[in-house]
Amino acid sequence: MSQPPFFHDASGTVRFWIEIQAQWIGASVGKDTLHHRYCPGSVDEDPLDTYRSHAAEIEQAVRRKVEQGAIEPVMLREFDLRAA
């Protein structure tokens, strides 16, 4: 079962779920990772807005990690997004 993506303040990550082979996989990406990859010149951008603007690319990175054997929860790093 999926739920909308949200920003988890305590961990500083956007948490989200994607469906892969009829199974919902939980994943997260840090606000600093989002900033450095997508908004390096910005100040005070909203990590959830940044995630939403680049969701397709971010979800593809999760799919690659799962195909490579990652298990839930999948935590994306800056390197994972550069390989997109």
GROMACS .gro file of N, CA and C in nm:
model
  252
    1MET      N    1   0.084  -0.118   0.000
    1MET     CA    2   0.000   0.000   0.000
    1MET      C    3   0.088   0.125   0.000
    2SER      N    4   0.054   0.216  -0.083
    2SER     CA    5   0.133   0.338  -0.096
    2SER      C    6   0.069   0.453  -0.021
    3GLN      N    7   0.149   0.552   0.007
    3GLN     CA    8   0.100   0.677   0.062
    3GLN      C    9   0.176   0.789  -0.007
    4PRO      N   10   0.127   0.910   0.000
    4PRO     CA   11   0.196   1.020  -0.068
    4PRO      C   12   0.336   1.043  -0.010
    5PRO      N   13   0.428   1.093  -0.092
    5PRO     CA   14   0.561   1.126  -0.039
    5PRO      C   15   0.548   1.235   0.066
    6PHE      N   16   0.641   1.232   0.162
    6PHE     CA   17   0.640   1.335   0.266
    6PHE      C   18   0.782   1.362   0.313
    7PHE      N   19   0.801   1.479   0.373
    7PHE     CA   20   0.931   1.513   0.429
    7PHE      C   21   0.933   1.472   0.575
    8HIS      N   22   1.031   1.389   0.611
    8HIS     CA   23   1.049   1.342   0.749
    8HIS      C   24   1.157   1.429   0.813
    9ASP      N   25   1.113   1.522   0.896
    9ASP     CA   26   1.202   1.624   0.952
    9ASP      C   27   1.315   1.564   1.036
   10ALA      N   28   1.284   1.463   1.117
   10ALA     CA   29   1.385   1.406   1.207
   10ALA      C   30   1.504   1.346   1.131
   11SER      N   31   1.479   1.288   1.015
   11SER     CA   32   1.588   1.228   0.937
   11SER      C   33   1.636   1.318   0.823
   12GLY      N   34   1.560   1.424   0.795
   12GLY     CA   35   1.597   1.514   0.686
   12GLY      C   36   1.584   1.450   0.549
   13THR      N   37   1.486   1.360   0.536
   13THR     CA   38   1.468   1.290   0.409
   13THR      C   39   1.325   1.303   0.357
   14VAL      N   40   1.312   1.293   0.226
   14VAL     CA   41   1.182   1.274   0.164
   14VAL      C   42   1.162   1.123   0.157
   15ARG      N   43   1.051   1.077   0.209
   15ARG     CA   44   1.018   0.934   0.206
   15ARG      C   45   0.905   0.912   0.108
   16PHE      N   46   0.917   0.806   0.031
   16PHE     CA   47   0.819   0.779  -0.074
   16PHE      C   48   0.818   0.629  -0.105
   17TRP      N   49   0.717   0.588  -0.181
   17TRP     CA   50   0.700   0.447  -0.217
   17TRP      C   51   0.678   0.439  -0.367
   18ILE      N   52   0.734   0.335  -0.428
   18ILE     CA   53   0.706   0.310  -0.569
   18ILE      C   54   0.672   0.162  -0.586
   19GLU      N   55   0.591   0.136  -0.687
   19GLU     CA   56   0.550  -0.002  -0.712
   19GLU      C   57   0.647  -0.066  -0.810
   20ILE      N   58   0.703  -0.179  -0.768
   20ILE     CA   59   0.794  -0.257  -0.852
   20ILE      C   60   0.745  -0.401  -0.849
   21GLN      N   61   0.710  -0.454  -0.963
   21GLN     CA   62   0.661  -0.591  -0.976
   21GLN      C   63   0.550  -0.621  -0.876
   22ALA      N   64   0.450  -0.536  -0.875
   22ALA     CA   65   0.330  -0.551  -0.791
   22ALA      C   66   0.359  -0.545  -0.641
   23GLN      N   67   0.472  -0.486  -0.603
   23GLN     CA   68   0.506  -0.471  -0.461
   23GLN      C   69   0.547  -0.326  -0.436
   24TRP      N   70   0.497  -0.268  -0.327
   24TRP     CA   71   0.533  -0.130  -0.291
   24TRP      C   72   0.664  -0.132  -0.215
   25ILE      N   73   0.761  -0.055  -0.263
   25ILE     CA   74   0.894  -0.046  -0.205
   25ILE      C   75   0.912   0.092  -0.145
   26GLY      N   76   0.949   0.097  -0.017
   26GLY     CA   77   0.977   0.223   0.049
   26GLY      C   78   1.117   0.271   0.017
   27ALA      N   79   1.130   0.402  -0.001
   27ALA     CA   80   1.260   0.460  -0.033
   27ALA      C   81   1.268   0.600   0.026
   28SER      N   82   1.390   0.652   0.031
   28SER     CA   83   1.408   0.788   0.081
   28SER      C   84   1.529   0.851   0.013
   29VAL      N   85   1.528   0.983   0.015
   29VAL     CA   86   1.640   1.060  -0.038
   29VAL      C   87   1.655   1.184   0.050
   30GLY      N   88   1.778   1.212   0.088
   30GLY     CA   89   1.804   1.323   0.179
   30GLY      C   90   1.787   1.460   0.115
   31LYS      N   91   1.752   1.557   0.199
   31LYS     CA   92   1.734   1.693   0.148
   31LYS      C   93   1.865   1.748   0.093
   32ASP      N   94   1.978   1.713   0.154
   32ASP     CA   95   2.107   1.760   0.102
   32ASP      C   96   2.137   1.699  -0.034
   33THR      N   97   2.104   1.571  -0.051
   33THR     CA   98   2.123   1.506  -0.180
   33THR      C   99   2.038   1.574  -0.286
   34LEU      N  100   1.912   1.600  -0.255
   34LEU     CA  101   1.824   1.670  -0.349
   34LEU      C  102   1.880   1.808  -0.384
   35HIS      N  103   1.926   1.880  -0.282
   35HIS     CA  104   1.981   2.014  -0.304
   35HIS      C  105   2.102   2.009  -0.397
   36HIS      N  106   2.200   1.924  -0.364
   36HIS     CA  107   2.324   1.921  -0.441
   36HIS      C  108   2.303   1.871  -0.583
   37ARG      N  109   2.208   1.780  -0.603
   37ARG     CA  110   2.184   1.726  -0.737
   37ARG      C  111   2.100   1.819  -0.824
   38TYR      N  112   1.997   1.878  -0.766
   38TYR     CA  113   1.899   1.950  -0.848
   38TYR      C  114   1.896   2.101  -0.827
   39CYS      N  115   1.939   2.151  -0.713
   39CYS     CA  116   1.926   2.296  -0.684
   39CYS      C  117   2.052   2.353  -0.620
   40PRO      N  118   2.170   2.327  -0.675
   40PRO     CA  119   2.292   2.371  -0.605
   40PRO      C  120   2.303   2.521  -0.587
   41GLY      N  121   2.240   2.600  -0.670
   41GLY     CA  122   2.249   2.745  -0.657
   41GLY      C  123   2.136   2.807  -0.579
   42SER      N  124   2.043   2.725  -0.532
   42SER     CA  125   1.925   2.777  -0.460
   42SER      C  126   1.949   2.785  -0.311
   43VAL      N  127   1.864   2.863  -0.247
   43VAL     CA  128   1.866   2.875  -0.102
   43VAL      C  129   1.725   2.850  -0.052
   44ASP      N  130   1.713   2.769   0.051
   44ASP     CA  131   1.584   2.743   0.115
   44ASP      C  132   1.479   2.679   0.025
   45GLU      N  133   1.522   2.594  -0.069
   45GLU     CA  134   1.422   2.525  -0.151
   45GLU      C  135   1.352   2.419  -0.066
   46ASP      N  136   1.232   2.383  -0.104
   46ASP     CA  137   1.153   2.283  -0.034
   46ASP      C  138   1.190   2.145  -0.088
   47PRO      N  139   1.245   2.055  -0.004
   47PRO     CA  140   1.287   1.924  -0.054
   47PRO      C  141   1.173   1.844  -0.116
   48LEU      N  142   1.053   1.858  -0.063
   48LEU     CA  143   0.940   1.784  -0.118
   48LEU      C  144   0.905   1.836  -0.258
   49ASP      N  145   0.911   1.967  -0.277
   49ASP     CA  146   0.888   2.024  -0.411
   49ASP      C  147   0.996   1.977  -0.509
   50THR      N  148   1.120   1.974  -0.462
   50THR     CA  149   1.230   1.928  -0.547
   50THR      C  150   1.208   1.782  -0.586
   51TYR      N  151   1.169   1.699  -0.488
   51TYR     CA  152   1.139   1.559  -0.518
   51TYR      C  153   1.030   1.549  -0.625
   52ARG      N  154   0.922   1.620  -0.604
   52ARG     CA  155   0.809   1.612  -0.698
   52ARG      C  156   0.850   1.654  -0.839
   53SER      N  157   0.936   1.754  -0.849
   53SER     CA  158   0.980   1.802  -0.980
   53SER      C  159   1.067   1.700  -1.054
   54HIS      N  160   1.129   1.611  -0.980
   54HIS     CA  161   1.222   1.514  -1.039
   54HIS      C  162   1.185   1.370  -1.005
   55ALA      N  163   1.059   1.347  -0.972
   55ALA     CA  164   1.015   1.215  -0.924
   55ALA      C  165   1.046   1.103  -1.022
   56ALA      N  166   1.025   1.124  -1.150
   56ALA     CA  167   1.048   1.017  -1.247
   56ALA      C  168   1.194   0.971  -1.245
   57GLU      N  169   1.287   1.066  -1.244
   57GLU     CA  170   1.429   1.032  -1.241
   57GLU      C  171   1.466   0.965  -1.108
   58ILE      N  172   1.413   1.015  -0.999
   58ILE     CA  173   1.442   0.959  -0.866
   58ILE      C  174   1.387   0.817  -0.856
   59GLU      N  175   1.265   0.796  -0.904
   59GLU     CA  176   1.206   0.662  -0.899
   59GLU      C  177   1.284   0.564  -0.986
   60GLN      N  178   1.335   0.610  -1.099
   60GLN     CA  179   1.416   0.524  -1.184
   60GLN      C  180   1.544   0.482  -1.111
   61ALA      N  181   1.602   0.571  -1.033
   61ALA     CA  182   1.720   0.537  -0.955
   61ALA      C  183   1.688   0.429  -0.852
   62VAL      N  184   1.570   0.436  -0.790
   62VAL     CA  185   1.529   0.332  -0.696
   62VAL      C  186   1.516   0.199  -0.770
   63ARG      N  187   1.455   0.201  -0.887
   63ARG     CA  188   1.439   0.077  -0.965
   63ARG      C  189   1.574   0.014  -0.997
   64ARG      N  190   1.672   0.096  -1.035
   64ARG     CA  191   1.806   0.045  -1.063
   64ARG      C  192   1.867  -0.020  -0.940
   65LYS      N  193   1.852   0.046  -0.825
   65LYS     CA  194   1.911  -0.010  -0.702
   65LYS      C  195   1.845  -0.143  -0.665
   66VAL      N  196   1.714  -0.151  -0.681
   66VAL     CA  197   1.644  -0.277  -0.650
   66VAL      C  198   1.689  -0.386  -0.747
   67GLU      N  199   1.702  -0.354  -0.874
   67GLU     CA  200   1.751  -0.452  -0.972
   67GLU      C  201   1.891  -0.501  -0.937
   68GLN      N  202   1.970  -0.416  -0.872
   68GLN     CA  203   2.106  -0.452  -0.832
   68GLN      C  204   2.110  -0.524  -0.698
   69GLY      N  205   1.993  -0.548  -0.638
   69GLY     CA  206   1.987  -0.626  -0.515
   69GLY      C  207   1.957  -0.549  -0.388
   70ALA      N  208   1.935  -0.420  -0.396
   70ALA     CA  209   1.903  -0.342  -0.275
   70ALA      C  210   1.770  -0.391  -0.217
   71ILE      N  211   1.763  -0.389  -0.084
   71ILE     CA  212   1.639  -0.427  -0.017
   71ILE      C  213   1.578  -0.305   0.049
   72GLU      N  214   1.451  -0.315   0.077
   72GLU     CA  215   1.376  -0.205   0.137
   72GLU      C  216   1.418  -0.182   0.282
   73PRO      N  217   1.426  -0.059   0.325
   73PRO     CA  218   1.404   0.066   0.253
   73PRO      C  219   1.528   0.104   0.171
   74VAL      N  220   1.505   0.156   0.053
   74VAL     CA  221   1.612   0.197  -0.037
   74VAL      C  222   1.646   0.343  -0.007
   75MET      N  223   1.772   0.368   0.026
   75MET     CA  224   1.818   0.504   0.055
   75MET      C  225   1.904   0.551  -0.061
   76LEU      N  226   1.860   0.654  -0.129
   76LEU     CA  227   1.935   0.707  -0.242
   76LEU      C  228   2.043   0.804  -0.195
   77ARG      N  229   2.157   0.795  -0.258
   77ARG     CA  230   2.268   0.886  -0.234
   77ARG      C  231   2.287   0.971  -0.361
   78GLU      N  232   2.369   1.072  -0.350
   78GLU     CA  233   2.394   1.160  -0.465
   78GLU      C  234   2.448   1.081  -0.585
   79PHE      N  235   2.535   0.986  -0.558
   79PHE     CA  236   2.590   0.903  -0.665
   79PHE      C  237   2.481   0.829  -0.743
   80ASP      N  238   2.380   0.779  -0.672
   80ASP     CA  239   2.271   0.705  -0.737
   80ASP      C  240   2.197   0.793  -0.836
   81LEU      N  241   2.185   0.920  -0.806
   81LEU     CA  242   2.112   1.012  -0.894
   81LEU      C  243   2.199   1.060  -1.009
   82ARG      N  244   2.327   1.064  -0.992
   82ARG     CA  245   2.416   1.104  -1.101
   82ARG      C  246   2.422   0.997  -1.208
   83ALA      N  247   2.396   0.873  -1.170
   83ALA     CA  248   2.400   0.762  -1.266
   83ALA      C  249   2.275   0.758  -1.353
   84ALA      N  250   2.181   0.849  -1.326
   84ALA     CA  251   2.052   0.846  -1.397
   84ALA      C  252   2.064   0.878  -1.543
   0.00000   0.00000   0.00000
